[in-house]
DNA sequence: ATGAAAGCGCTAACAC
DNA sequence: GTGTTAGCGCTTTCAT
């Protein structure tokens, strides 16, 4: 392994100068600078992050903690974060909590604390008090995405508003019998999210004087099959089949579309379907949805961290509220005349 | 940050003893050992991976390089690898190449080489000669998953056999007109994979004397929409509609099922559909498939690395060929009598 | 079984 | 603008 010494020798300078020339800290004449860089290149020299980290106290590495990896939303956030980190010269180390209790404990007790990371990004996590305490003990910047963590700067779309917007789209088309597929609280993610979306849905209905009907609610697990099952229940109800279904995620909405098809119901002819996310398959299924932008969220989280880590160096858009956007495709339409009596 | 010194003081021993007691290297009396551990626990001490890494030359960290993150297969492999690494006390740092050329270069030129990792796992990657050279220069264990990398120990299912098995399942049901949806080579993953699967498909047909018909092949990008489009082409052919479609991935097979439905064709009544992967949605769609087990593949890659990193310590199943398994669900059946003349 | 001390490879004062 | 040098926090000989 070629070290800083060999570069120094080859360039005919001291190691300190090599360090300065390569890191950009301190003043080095342009001439030496280029000599050093050439030498480094020639030798294929790369700093040892361990040594550098030990000396500076900074690791150029951030930890990302997620509850799942195999869901579109999470992997998209990570993709965005990873790109942004890379561009700032940082690495991303991944802590996936989906393994369950033990894994979760060991992540919090050992891994995050190893001084391996300069900061952490926590995605859609509901943390226990002691987990939060662990994090705070580290005294490192933390930013959350999606779940309001007490005491942590968190990036969140306004789930209430998003759900309300989705519901209002349906209302504006003339639907009055709108079902909602929301989360059950069993899923190990921030449990405010399903609640908030349900609140937004109900608020939209109440605003136009439509009473909330508990029979028009079904819980599912944010997956396609879960949405399918829930939608079958809702759409199979012989007494009051809704003319529209608003699912709290696109995956559940896609399940709903498939359920409708299997029941012989046309979308949007017999039933309109609305989701949230703008999942990669939303376009394919013609799903109307409220888009959120997970990759952008990941990037933004990184910008926030960079600002804390390198004060003054960045002029990132600090407190931009997270963007969302109604996207109308072909799964929503006016309710068919007298559709509910057919 | 509490350091090893404070632990030493509290336990009334030297830092050397603390190090030994905590790492398990060297001999420490049981009494001291427990005193040290208690002290460490009380102070919430965790080793600095930087300092430890600098002293030992080992980072307890492995780099995982992937071409995509938002596909089921890749995130599943990572999930498996992450769990296994965690259980060995290792961290996982993620290098996602999906960003494109520049990102890719910087990963290879700067990041992997920072001595930040003890080993690397490369998933389904087709590497350039210089990228491979970078990796070898590091002189660290590498294991590949899925793409045969010259000179690298690689874990691979036998794609030819897998595809052959899938095709034989269709043949054994009595199908003789079997289309194949394979990869186009544009996708930035190991391009042997689509080729090998196609080879297996053709071998199965030739073995029973069925000529290969280029009109029964369509290329797609391993996605659901891609499979859908390809299937529409194949199944829409007025002169020779196949009675079965074998797609090189479950996502494309799911696209095929949806395409068939949209054409009014029953699955498996009018057309049987077969995939590869056992994607999380395969069960939901009743898709017959040849399962591979990405999480297990990730775990196995880790075991291999551990063996190299800690020789003699592990008795992992070294050269187990990767497991695959035919799973018959409801998307395949005998061809309907005279289906092709309808 | 334990302690003293010499680094691991780099950075950051501090001199010049 | 550049060199000298003292650590960063741990591990690991080498003694004892």
XYZ file of C-alpha atoms in Angstrom, chain B:
342
model
C -16.277 10.283 23.650
C -15.178 7.789 26.212
C -11.977 6.105 25.142
C -10.133 2.987 26.040
C -8.199 4.889 28.678
C -11.156 5.682 30.827
C -12.219 2.076 30.697
C -8.734 1.044 31.742
C -8.771 3.422 34.666
C -12.210 2.365 35.823
C -11.311 -1.296 35.592
C -7.940 -0.685 37.186
C -5.958 -2.274 34.365
C -3.878 -1.122 31.443
C -5.286 -0.203 28.074
C -3.606 -3.246 26.630
C -5.638 -5.467 28.877
C -8.825 -3.678 27.991
C -8.094 -4.212 24.353
C -7.438 -7.894 24.908
C -10.434 -8.411 27.125
C -12.789 -6.766 24.701
C -11.475 -8.248 21.518
C -10.916 -11.732 22.827
C -7.358 -11.805 21.528
C -4.690 -12.838 23.994
C -5.203 -14.190 27.452
C -7.006 -12.328 30.171
C -8.133 -13.851 33.434
C -11.854 -14.306 33.711
C -11.985 -11.981 36.652
C -10.324 -9.086 34.874
C -12.262 -9.851 31.793
C -15.583 -9.356 33.473
C -14.377 -6.288 35.314
C -13.304 -4.755 32.048
C -16.516 -5.632 30.340
C -18.536 -4.168 33.154
C -16.506 -0.983 33.017
C -16.940 -0.730 29.277
C -20.651 -1.236 29.569
C -20.953 1.316 32.326
C -19.143 3.932 30.336
C -20.878 3.036 27.138
C -17.526 2.487 25.538
C -17.318 1.393 21.935
C -14.047 1.075 20.066
C -13.217 3.652 17.483
C -13.173 1.744 14.263
C -10.743 4.251 12.848
C -8.165 3.779 15.544
C -8.661 0.073 15.620
C -8.542 -0.130 11.869
C -5.412 1.929 11.710
C -3.690 -0.274 14.243
C -4.751 -3.594 12.783
C -5.122 -2.834 9.137
C -8.611 -4.281 9.197
C -11.696 -2.131 8.960
C -14.500 -4.549 9.705
C -16.297 -3.159 6.774
C -17.078 -4.561 3.371
C -18.016 -2.727 0.231
C -20.902 -3.934 -1.883
C -21.079 -2.755 -5.453
C -24.323 -3.034 -7.363
C -25.653 -1.832 -10.691
C -29.144 -1.034 -9.361
C -30.758 -0.715 -6.040
C -34.409 -0.455 -6.868
C -34.835 -3.943 -8.209
C -36.078 -6.753 -6.063
C -33.183 -9.019 -6.833
C -30.488 -6.576 -5.822
C -32.111 -5.274 -2.711
C -32.718 -8.844 -1.632
C -29.101 -9.824 -2.118
C -28.055 -6.823 -0.114
C -30.502 -7.603 2.609
C -29.018 -11.060 2.940
C -25.473 -9.789 2.843
C -26.191 -7.086 5.362
C -27.632 -9.504 7.863
C -24.743 -11.867 7.528
C -22.198 -9.103 7.829
C -23.867 -7.683 10.883
C -23.756 -11.051 12.554
C -20.024 -11.160 11.964
C -19.575 -7.693 13.324
C -19.038 -6.083 9.949
C -20.571 -3.034 8.402
C -21.719 -2.752 4.829
C -20.963 0.223 2.707
C -22.917 0.551 -0.420
C -21.725 1.604 -3.845
C -24.522 1.974 -6.308
C -23.451 2.358 -9.904
C -26.839 3.257 -11.311
C -25.907 6.904 -11.405
C -23.966 6.458 -14.612
C -20.498 6.889 -15.926
C -18.980 9.522 -13.718
C -20.282 8.046 -10.561
C -18.990 4.725 -11.640
C -15.527 6.035 -12.228
C -15.321 7.786 -8.937
C -16.435 4.691 -7.105
C -13.633 2.708 -8.589
C -10.977 5.337 -8.525
C -11.499 6.817 -5.149
C -13.901 5.126 -2.895
C -13.100 1.496 -2.995
C -9.468 2.261 -2.710
C -9.622 4.362 0.370
C -8.744 1.398 2.443
C -12.144 1.733 3.857
C -13.116 -1.849 3.176
C -11.601 -5.208 3.923
C -13.285 -6.901 1.024
C -15.762 -6.318 -1.727
C -18.820 -8.052 -3.042
C -19.672 -7.268 -6.638
C -23.179 -8.080 -7.730
C -24.060 -8.793 -11.362
C -21.366 -6.531 -12.591
C -19.620 -6.521 -15.874
C -16.379 -4.798 -15.073
C -13.929 -3.217 -17.414
C -10.361 -4.390 -17.381
C -9.214 -1.284 -15.570
C -11.946 -1.585 -12.988
C -10.912 -5.122 -12.336
C -7.340 -3.977 -12.119
C -8.313 -1.419 -9.486
C -9.937 -4.134 -7.492
C -7.005 -6.462 -7.717
C -4.601 -3.736 -6.769
C -6.331 -3.473 -3.465
C -5.276 -6.988 -2.815
C -8.395 -7.636 -0.856
C -10.781 -10.549 -1.105
C -13.454 -10.110 -3.722
C -16.423 -12.258 -4.435
C -18.812 -11.789 -7.259
C -22.431 -12.757 -7.402
C -24.063 -13.572 -10.669
C -21.633 -12.369 -13.271
C -18.534 -14.394 -13.916
C -15.714 -11.945 -13.328
C -12.433 -13.150 -14.715
C -10.157 -14.021 -11.851
C -12.759 -13.482 -9.179
C -14.436 -16.135 -7.142
C -18.013 -15.889 -8.237
C -21.275 -17.245 -6.933
C -23.599 -17.936 -9.787
C -26.654 -19.946 -10.445
C -26.291 -22.000 -13.533
C -28.391 -19.829 -15.785
C -28.311 -22.311 -18.596
C -29.676 -25.062 -16.402
C -32.247 -22.831 -14.828
C -33.602 -21.724 -18.167
C -33.527 -25.239 -19.427
C -35.501 -26.441 -16.432
C -38.100 -23.754 -16.949
C -38.439 -24.613 -20.603
C -38.624 -28.307 -19.891
C -41.467 -27.714 -17.500
C -43.377 -26.138 -20.357
C -42.376 -28.875 -22.765
C -43.423 -31.589 -20.369
C -46.871 -30.066 -20.199
C -47.106 -30.546 -23.931
C -46.236 -27.112 -25.218
C -44.387 -27.025 -28.485
C -44.733 -23.377 -29.350
C -42.832 -21.652 -26.610
C -41.760 -18.041 -26.879
C -38.928 -16.502 -24.918
C -38.555 -12.995 -23.579
C -34.910 -12.375 -22.866
C -32.764 -9.435 -22.033
C -31.562 -6.906 -24.467
C -27.934 -6.214 -23.975
C -28.499 -2.571 -23.289
C -29.015 -3.108 -19.602
C -25.927 -2.400 -17.650
C -25.612 -5.733 -15.978
C -23.632 -8.771 -16.673
C -24.595 -9.583 -20.206
C -23.921 -13.251 -19.953
C -27.029 -13.747 -17.947
C -29.613 -13.089 -20.670
C -27.478 -14.978 -23.138
C -27.129 -17.979 -20.891
C -30.819 -18.118 -20.219
C -31.509 -17.972 -23.891
C -29.022 -20.729 -24.479
C -30.746 -22.918 -21.911
C -34.083 -22.269 -23.519
C -32.804 -23.190 -26.933
C -31.018 -26.249 -25.642
C -34.224 -27.571 -24.124
C -36.077 -27.112 -27.383
C -33.371 -28.632 -29.491
C -33.155 -31.621 -27.196
C -36.662 -32.570 -28.186
C -36.239 -31.630 -31.799
C -38.147 -28.382 -31.826
C -36.493 -25.856 -34.134
C -35.623 -22.443 -32.752
C -37.881 -19.822 -34.197
C -36.468 -16.308 -34.039
C -39.975 -14.936 -34.305
C -40.677 -16.447 -30.936
C -38.045 -14.328 -29.250
C -38.439 -10.812 -27.927
C -36.066 -8.659 -25.970
C -36.970 -6.569 -22.963
C -35.316 -4.811 -20.069
C -36.208 -7.106 -17.180
C -38.985 -4.809 -16.024
C -42.733 -5.354 -15.824
C -43.555 -2.790 -18.509
C -40.795 -4.185 -20.691
C -42.204 -7.677 -20.358
C -45.657 -6.371 -21.076
C -44.609 -4.743 -24.322
C -42.631 -7.736 -25.470
C -45.477 -10.099 -24.643
C -47.945 -7.984 -26.554
C -45.777 -8.358 -29.618
C -45.420 -12.069 -29.202
C -49.016 -12.826 -28.286
C -50.413 -10.446 -30.844
C -48.736 -12.242 -33.719
C -51.645 -13.399 -35.849
C -49.835 -16.238 -37.578
C -48.226 -18.014 -34.726
C -49.285 -17.210 -31.285
C -47.225 -19.284 -28.859
C -49.063 -21.367 -26.290
C -46.453 -20.583 -23.693
C -44.092 -17.772 -22.846
C -40.930 -18.194 -20.853
C -39.611 -14.895 -19.562
C -36.079 -14.563 -18.266
C -37.282 -12.814 -15.123
C -40.396 -12.796 -13.009
C -40.928 -9.117 -13.523
C -41.098 -9.652 -17.264
C -43.296 -12.702 -16.690
C -45.696 -10.610 -14.647
C -45.758 -8.119 -17.499
C -46.589 -11.038 -19.760
C -49.496 -12.138 -17.584
C -50.892 -8.623 -17.638
C -50.448 -8.413 -21.388
C -52.274 -11.683 -21.860
C -55.150 -10.472 -19.719
C -55.384 -7.262 -21.692
C -55.533 -9.253 -24.893
C -58.339 -11.325 -23.454
C -56.202 -14.405 -23.268
C -56.585 -16.618 -20.242
C -53.545 -17.672 -18.268
C -52.928 -20.556 -18.305
C -55.938 -21.481 -20.471
C -54.733 -19.787 -23.607
C -51.171 -19.168 -22.689
C -48.876 -20.525 -20.019
C -46.354 -18.148 -18.471
C -43.136 -18.998 -16.759
C -40.536 -16.813 -15.091
C -37.278 -16.953 -13.189
C -36.603 -15.571 -9.712
C -39.518 -16.178 -7.402
C -40.036 -12.475 -7.018
C -41.983 -11.321 -3.985
C -45.032 -10.882 -6.191
C -44.747 -14.212 -7.969
C -47.047 -15.917 -5.506
C -49.584 -13.167 -5.792
C -49.761 -13.574 -9.544
C -49.745 -17.353 -9.339
C -46.617 -17.340 -11.425
C -44.794 -20.597 -12.047
C -41.101 -19.920 -11.869
C -37.667 -21.211 -11.099
C -36.775 -19.756 -7.736
C -33.388 -18.428 -6.925
C -32.652 -17.169 -3.465
C -30.975 -13.800 -3.543
C -30.833 -13.270 0.192
C -29.147 -16.634 0.588
C -26.743 -15.683 -2.169
C -25.825 -12.541 -0.314
C -25.302 -14.499 2.874
C -23.175 -17.056 1.132
C -20.965 -14.414 -0.406
C -20.354 -13.073 3.064
C -19.451 -16.484 4.405
C -16.925 -16.906 1.658
C -15.354 -13.606 2.516
C -15.255 -14.395 6.197
C -13.402 -17.543 5.421
C -10.777 -15.592 3.565
C -10.584 -12.882 6.156
C -10.422 -15.196 9.132
C -8.828 -18.332 7.798
C -9.712 -21.441 9.679
C -12.332 -19.777 11.790
C -15.259 -20.709 9.645
C -16.482 -23.921 8.184
C -18.876 -22.332 5.772
C -20.278 -24.307 2.930
C -17.588 -23.313 0.520
C -18.343 -24.374 -2.965
C -22.013 -25.130 -2.741
C -23.418 -24.500 -6.158
C -26.199 -21.986 -5.928
C -29.527 -23.513 -5.294
C -32.539 -23.118 -7.541
C -35.894 -24.758 -7.549
C -38.850 -25.195 -9.842
C -41.997 -23.728 -8.348
C -45.200 -24.565 -10.130
C -48.117 -22.312 -9.488
C -51.148 -21.542 -11.573
C -49.722 -19.786 -14.606
C -48.724 -22.967 -16.380
C -50.879 -25.817 -17.617
C -51.265 -28.111 -20.587
C -51.993 -26.245 -23.763
C -55.699 -26.133 -24.458
C -56.673 -28.590 -27.168
C -56.038 -27.027 -30.538
C -55.394 -23.764 -28.859
C -53.204 -22.602 -31.672
C -55.918 -22.879 -34.285
C -58.580 -20.999 -32.464
